CSV table of N, CA and C in Angstrom, one decimal:
chain,number,residue,atom,x,y,z
D,23,MET,N,16.4,-14.4,-8.9
D,23,MET,CA,15.7,-13.3,-9.7
D,23,MET,C,14.4,-13.6,-10.0
D,24,SER,N,13.4,-12.7,-10.0
D,24,SER,CA,12.1,-12.8,-10.5
D,24,SER,C,11.8,-11.8,-11.4
D,25,THR,N,11.0,-12.1,-12.4
D,25,THR,CA,10.5,-11.1,-13.5
D,25,THR,C,9.2,-11.2,-13.5
D,26,PHE,N,8.8,-9.9,-13.6
D,26,PHE,CA,7.3,-9.6,-14.0
D,26,PHE,C,7.1,-8.4,-15.1
D,27,TRP,N,6.0,-8.8,-15.8
D,27,TRP,CA,5.5,-8.0,-16.8
D,27,TRP,C,4.1,-7.5,-16.5
D,28,CYS,N,4.1,-6.2,-16.5
D,28,CYS,CA,2.9,-5.3,-16.0
D,28,CYS,C,2.3,-4.8,-17.4
D,29,GLU,N,1.0,-5.0,-17.5
D,29,GLU,CA,0.4,-4.6,-18.6
D,29,GLU,C,0.4,-3.0,-18.7
D,30,THR,N,0.3,-2.3,-17.4
D,30,THR,CA,0.4,-1.0,-17.2
D,30,THR,C,0.9,-0.6,-15.9
D,31,ALA,N,1.8,0.3,-15.8
D,31,ALA,CA,2.3,0.4,-14.4
D,31,ALA,C,2.7,2.0,-14.3
D,32,VAL,N,2.5,2.4,-12.9
D,32,VAL,CA,3.0,3.9,-12.7
D,32,VAL,C,4.5,3.8,-12.5
D,33,ILE,N,5.2,4.5,-13.0
D,33,ILE,CA,6.8,4.5,-12.6
D,33,ILE,C,6.8,5.8,-12.0
D,34,VAL,N,7.5,5.7,-10.8
D,34,VAL,CA,8.0,6.9,-10.0
D,34,VAL,C,9.4,7.1,-10.0
D,35,GLY,N,9.6,8.3,-10.2
D,35,GLY,CA,10.9,8.8,-10.1
D,35,GLY,C,11.2,9.8,-11.4
D,36,GLY,N,11.5,9.5,-12.4
D,36,GLY,CA,11.7,10.4,-13.7
D,36,GLY,C,12.9,11.0,-13.5
D,37,GLY,N,13.7,11.0,-12.5
D,37,GLY,CA,14.9,11.7,-12.6
D,37,GLY,C,16.1,10.7,-13.2
D,38,ASP,N,17.3,11.4,-13.4
D,38,ASP,CA,18.2,10.9,-13.9
D,38,ASP,C,19.3,10.2,-13.1
D,39,GLY,N,18.8,10.0,-11.7
D,39,GLY,CA,19.7,9.1,-10.8
D,39,GLY,C,20.2,10.4,-9.9
D,40,ASP,N,20.9,11.5,-10.5
D,40,ASP,CA,21.3,12.6,-9.7
D,40,ASP,C,20.3,13.6,-9.2
D,41,ASP,N,19.3,13.8,-9.9
D,41,ASP,CA,18.1,14.7,-9.6
D,41,ASP,C,16.7,14.0,-9.8
D,42,ASP,N,16.3,13.1,-8.6
D,42,ASP,CA,15.1,12.5,-8.5
D,42,ASP,C,14.0,13.6,-8.4
D,43,THR,N,13.1,13.8,-9.3
D,43,THR,CA,12.1,14.8,-9.3
D,43,THR,C,10.9,14.3,-8.6
D,44,GLY,N,10.8,12.8,-8.5
D,44,GLY,CA,9.7,12.5,-7.6
D,44,GLY,C,8.4,12.5,-8.6
D,45,LEU,N,8.6,12.7,-9.9
D,45,LEU,CA,7.5,12.8,-10.9
D,45,LEU,C,7.1,11.3,-11.2
D,46,SER,N,6.0,11.0,-11.6
D,46,SER,CA,5.5,9.9,-12.1
D,46,SER,C,4.8,9.7,-13.7
D,47,GLU,N,4.9,8.7,-14.2
D,47,GLU,CA,4.3,8.4,-15.4
D,47,GLU,C,3.7,7.1,-15.6
D,48,VAL,N,2.6,7.1,-16.4
D,48,VAL,CA,2.0,5.8,-16.6
D,48,VAL,C,2.6,5.2,-17.8
D,49,ALA,N,3.0,4.0,-18.0
D,49,ALA,CA,3.7,3.4,-18.9
D,49,ALA,C,3.0,1.8,-19.3
D,50,THR,N,3.1,1.6,-20.5
D,50,THR,CA,2.5,0.2,-20.8
D,50,THR,C,3.7,-0.7,-21.0
D,51,GLY,N,3.4,-1.9,-21.0
D,51,GLY,CA,4.4,-3.0,-21.1
D,51,GLY,C,5.6,-2.8,-20.3
D,52,VAL,N,5.5,-2.9,-19.1
D,52,VAL,CA,6.6,-2.6,-18.1
D,52,VAL,C,7.2,-4.0,-17.8
D,53,ARG,N,8.1,-4.1,-17.9
D,53,ARG,CA,9.2,-5.6,-17.4
D,53,ARG,C,10.1,-5.0,-16.3
D,54,VAL,N,9.8,-5.9,-15.1
D,54,VAL,CA,10.5,-5.6,-14.1
D,54,VAL,C,11.3,-7.0,-13.7
D,55,GLU,N,12.6,-6.8,-13.3
D,55,GLU,CA,13.3,-7.8,-12.8
D,55,GLU,C,13.6,-7.3,-11.1
D,56,THR,N,13.6,-8.3,-10.6
D,56,THR,CA,13.8,-8.3,-9.0
D,56,THR,C,14.7,-9.2,-8.5
D,57,ILE,N,15.7,-8.9,-7.5
D,57,ILE,CA,16.7,-9.7,-6.8
D,57,ILE,C,16.5,-9.7,-5.2
D,58,ASP,N,16.3,-10.6,-4.8
D,58,ASP,CA,15.9,-10.6,-3.1
D,58,ASP,C,14.9,-9.5,-2.8
D,59,GLY,N,13.8,-9.5,-3.6
D,59,GLY,CA,12.9,-8.6,-3.4
D,59,GLY,C,13.0,-7.1,-3.8
D,60,ARG,N,14.1,-6.7,-4.3
D,60,ARG,CA,14.2,-5.4,-4.6
D,60,ARG,C,14.5,-5.3,-6.3
D,61,ILE,N,13.9,-4.0,-6.7
D,61,ILE,CA,14.0,-4.0,-8.3
D,61,ILE,C,15.4,-3.8,-8.7
D,62,SER,N,15.8,-4.5,-9.7
D,62,SER,CA,17.1,-4.5,-10.2
D,62,SER,C,17.3,-3.9,-11.7
D,63,ALA,N,16.1,-4.2,-12.3
D,63,ALA,CA,16.0,-3.5,-13.5
D,63,ALA,C,14.4,-3.3,-14.2
D,64,MET,N,14.3,-2.3,-15.0
D,64,MET,CA,13.1,-2.0,-15.4
D,64,MET,C,12.8,-1.4,-16.7
D,65,GLU,N,12.2,-1.9,-17.6
D,65,GLU,CA,11.9,-1.4,-19.1
D,65,GLU,C,10.5,-1.1,-19.4
D,66,SER,N,10.1,-0.1,-20.1
D,66,SER,CA,8.9,-0.1,-20.6
D,66,SER,C,8.8,-0.4,-22.1
D,67,GLY,N,7.7,-0.6,-22.6
D,67,GLY,CA,7.5,-0.8,-24.0
D,67,GLY,C,7.9,-2.5,-24.3
D,68,ALA,N,8.0,-3.1,-23.2
D,68,ALA,CA,8.4,-4.5,-23.4
D,68,ALA,C,7.4,-5.5,-23.7
D,69,GLN,N,7.6,-6.5,-24.4
D,69,GLN,CA,6.9,-7.7,-24.3
D,69,GLN,C,7.0,-8.8,-23.4
D,70,PRO,N,6.2,-9.5,-22.8
D,70,PRO,CA,6.4,-10.4,-21.8
D,70,PRO,C,7.2,-11.7,-22.5
D,71,GLN,N,8.0,-11.9,-21.5
D,71,GLN,CA,8.8,-13.2,-21.8
D,71,GLN,C,8.5,-14.5,-21.2
D,72,PRO,N,9.0,-15.6,-21.6
D,72,PRO,CA,8.8,-16.8,-21.0
D,72,PRO,C,9.2,-16.8,-19.6
D,73,GLY,N,8.4,-17.2,-18.6
D,73,GLY,CA,8.9,-17.1,-17.2
D,73,GLY,C,8.2,-16.1,-16.3
D,74,ASP,N,8.0,-14.9,-17.1
D,74,ASP,CA,7.4,-13.8,-16.5
D,74,ASP,C,6.2,-14.0,-15.7
D,75,THR,N,6.0,-13.3,-14.8
D,75,THR,CA,4.8,-13.3,-14.0
D,75,THR,C,3.8,-12.2,-14.5
D,76,LYS,N,2.9,-12.4,-15.2
D,76,LYS,CA,1.9,-11.3,-16.0
D,76,LYS,C,1.1,-10.6,-14.7
D,77,LEU,N,1.3,-9.4,-14.8
D,77,LEU,CA,0.4,-8.5,-13.6
D,77,LEU,C,-0.7,-7.8,-14.8
D,78,MET,N,-1.8,-8.0,-14.7
D,78,MET,CA,-2.7,-7.2,-15.5
D,78,MET,C,-3.3,-6.1,-14.9
D,79,GLY,N,-4.1,-5.1,-15.4
D,79,GLY,CA,-4.5,-3.9,-14.8
D,79,GLY,C,-3.3,-2.9,-14.7
D,80,VAL,N,-3.5,-2.2,-13.6
D,80,VAL,CA,-2.5,-1.0,-13.3
D,80,VAL,C,-1.8,-1.4,-12.1
D,81,VAL,N,-0.5,-1.4,-12.4
D,81,VAL,CA,0.5,-1.7,-11.3
D,81,VAL,C,1.0,-0.6,-10.6
D,82,PHE,N,1.1,-0.3,-9.5
D,82,PHE,CA,1.8,0.8,-8.8
D,82,PHE,C,2.7,0.5,-7.4
D,83,PRO,N,3.7,1.4,-7.4
D,83,PRO,CA,4.6,1.1,-6.1
D,83,PRO,C,3.8,1.1,-4.8
D,84,ALA,N,4.0,0.2,-4.1
D,84,ALA,CA,3.3,0.0,-2.7
D,84,ALA,C,3.3,1.1,-1.8
D,85,ALA,N,2.2,1.3,-1.1
D,85,ALA,CA,2.3,2.4,-0.2
D,85,ALA,C,2.2,1.8,1.2
D,86,ALA,N,3.5,2.1,1.9
D,86,ALA,CA,3.6,1.4,3.2
D,86,ALA,C,2.9,1.8,4.2
D,87,ASN,N,2.2,0.8,4.8
D,87,ASN,CA,1.2,1.0,6.1
D,87,ASN,C,2.1,1.2,7.2
D,88,ALA,N,2.4,2.5,7.4
D,88,ALA,CA,3.2,2.8,8.6
D,88,ALA,C,2.4,3.6,9.7
D,89,HIS,N,1.1,3.5,9.6
D,89,HIS,CA,0.3,4.3,10.7
D,89,HIS,C,0.4,3.6,11.8
D,90,SER,N,0.2,4.2,12.9
D,90,SER,CA,0.1,3.6,14.3
D,90,SER,C,-1.0,4.0,15.2
D,91,HIS,N,-1.3,3.0,16.0
D,91,HIS,CA,-2.4,3.2,17.0
D,91,HIS,C,-2.0,3.7,18.5
D,92,ALA,N,-0.6,4.1,18.5
D,92,ALA,CA,0.0,4.3,19.8
D,92,ALA,C,-0.7,5.2,20.6
D,93,PHE,N,-1.3,6.3,20.1
D,93,PHE,CA,-2.0,7.3,20.6
D,93,PHE,C,-3.1,6.9,21.4
D,94,HIS,N,-3.8,5.7,21.0
D,94,HIS,CA,-5.0,5.1,21.6
D,94,HIS,C,-4.6,4.9,23.1
D,95,ARG,N,-3.4,4.5,23.3
D,95,ARG,CA,-3.0,3.9,24.6
D,95,ARG,C,-3.1,5.3,25.7
D,96,ILE,N,-2.8,6.4,25.0
D,96,ILE,CA,-3.0,7.5,25.9
D,96,ILE,C,-4.6,8.0,26.2
D,97,LEU,N,-5.4,7.8,24.9
D,97,LEU,CA,-7.0,8.0,25.2
D,97,LEU,C,-7.6,6.9,25.9
D,98,ARG,N,-7.0,5.8,26.1
D,98,ARG,CA,-7.8,4.7,26.8
D,98,ARG,C,-8.4,5.0,28.0
D,99,GLY,N,-9.6,5.1,28.1
D,99,GLY,CA,-10.4,5.4,29.6
D,99,GLY,C,-10.5,6.7,29.8
D,100,ARG,N,-10.2,7.5,28.7
D,100,ARG,CA,-10.3,9.1,29.1
D,100,ARG,C,-11.4,9.9,28.4
D,101,THR,N,-12.0,9.1,27.3
D,101,THR,CA,-12.7,9.7,26.3
D,101,THR,C,-14.1,9.7,26.4
D,102,HIS,N,-14.8,8.5,27.3
D,102,HIS,CA,-16.1,8.2,27.3
D,102,HIS,C,-16.7,8.8,28.6
D,103,ASP,N,-16.1,9.4,29.5
D,103,ASP,CA,-16.6,10.0,30.5
D,103,ASP,C,-17.2,9.1,31.4
D,104,GLY,N,-16.5,7.9,31.6
D,104,GLY,CA,-16.9,6.6,32.4
D,104,GLY,C,-18.4,5.8,31.8
D,105,ARG,N,-18.7,6.2,30.7
D,105,ARG,CA,-19.8,5.6,30.0
D,105,ARG,C,-19.2,4.4,29.3
D,106,GLY,N,-18.1,4.5,28.5
D,106,GLY,CA,-17.5,3.1,27.8
D,106,GLY,C,-18.3,3.0,26.7
D,107,ASP,N,-19.2,3.8,26.1
D,107,ASP,CA,-19.9,3.4,24.9
D,107,ASP,C,-19.1,3.6,23.6
D,108,LEU,N,-19.1,2.6,22.9
D,108,LEU,CA,-18.4,2.7,21.7
D,108,LEU,C,-19.2,3.2,20.3
D,109,GLY,N,-20.6,3.1,20.4
D,109,GLY,CA,-21.6,3.1,19.3
D,109,GLY,C,-21.9,4.8,19.1
D,110,VAL,N,-22.6,4.7,17.9
D,110,VAL,CA,-23.0,6.3,17.5
D,110,VAL,C,-24.4,6.3,18.2
D,111,ALA,N,-24.7,7.5,18.6
D,111,ALA,CA,-26.1,7.8,19.1
D,111,ALA,C,-27.0,7.1,18.4
D,112,GLY,N,-28.1,6.2,19.2
D,112,GLY,CA,-29.2,5.5,18.6
D,112,GLY,C,-28.9,4.1,17.9
D,113,ALA,N,-27.4,3.9,18.0
D,113,ALA,CA,-27.2,2.5,17.2
D,113,ALA,C,-27.3,1.5,18.3
D,114,ASP,N,-27.5,0.4,17.9
D,114,ASP,CA,-27.5,-0.9,18.4
D,114,ASP,C,-26.3,-1.4,18.7
D,115,VAL,N,-25.6,-1.4,20.1
D,115,VAL,CA,-24.4,-1.8,20.3
D,115,VAL,C,-24.4,-2.9,21.3
D,116,PRO,N,-23.8,-4.1,20.8
D,116,PRO,CA,-23.9,-5.4,22.0
D,116,PRO,C,-23.3,-5.0,23.2
D,117,GLU,N,-23.9,-5.4,24.5
D,117,GLU,CA,-23.6,-5.4,25.8
D,117,GLU,C,-22.3,-5.8,25.9
D,118,CYS,N,-21.5,-6.8,25.1
D,118,CYS,CA,-20.2,-7.2,25.4
D,118,CYS,C,-19.3,-6.1,25.2
D,119,VAL,N,-19.6,-5.0,24.6
D,119,VAL,CA,-18.8,-3.9,24.3
D,119,VAL,C,-19.0,-2.6,25.6
D,120,GLY,N,-19.7,-2.9,26.3
D,120,GLY,CA,-19.9,-2.0,27.4
D,120,GLY,C,-21.3,-0.9,27.2
D,121,ALA,N,-21.9,-1.0,26.2
D,121,ALA,CA,-23.2,0.1,25.9
D,121,ALA,C,-24.1,-0.1,27.0
D,122,ASP,N,-24.5,1.0,27.3
D,122,ASP,CA,-25.5,1.1,28.5
D,122,ASP,C,-27.1,0.7,27.9
D,123,SER,N,-27.8,-0.2,28.4
D,123,SER,CA,-29.2,-0.6,27.7
D,123,SER,C,-30.3,0.4,28.2
């Protein structure tokens, strides 16, 4: 088990478990317990305890980086009309990226 004390945290949910409204609130003195990387308990208005990792500033739930560049495979070689230039008009682009001199 790991424990964290957050100076300020954005708490998402707000529902009673049956009706998760998705609302969020900003709380101070938030103590979070985790087991195997998952939140197992949380309380606001708490004081830090010995052994807590203190997180200063505002803590918020992580936004997963789920974006993809898969569409680039379709566009590869089709967008530059044979020029292969990657730069903005008038910008200096090194020859190693295929810009015409």
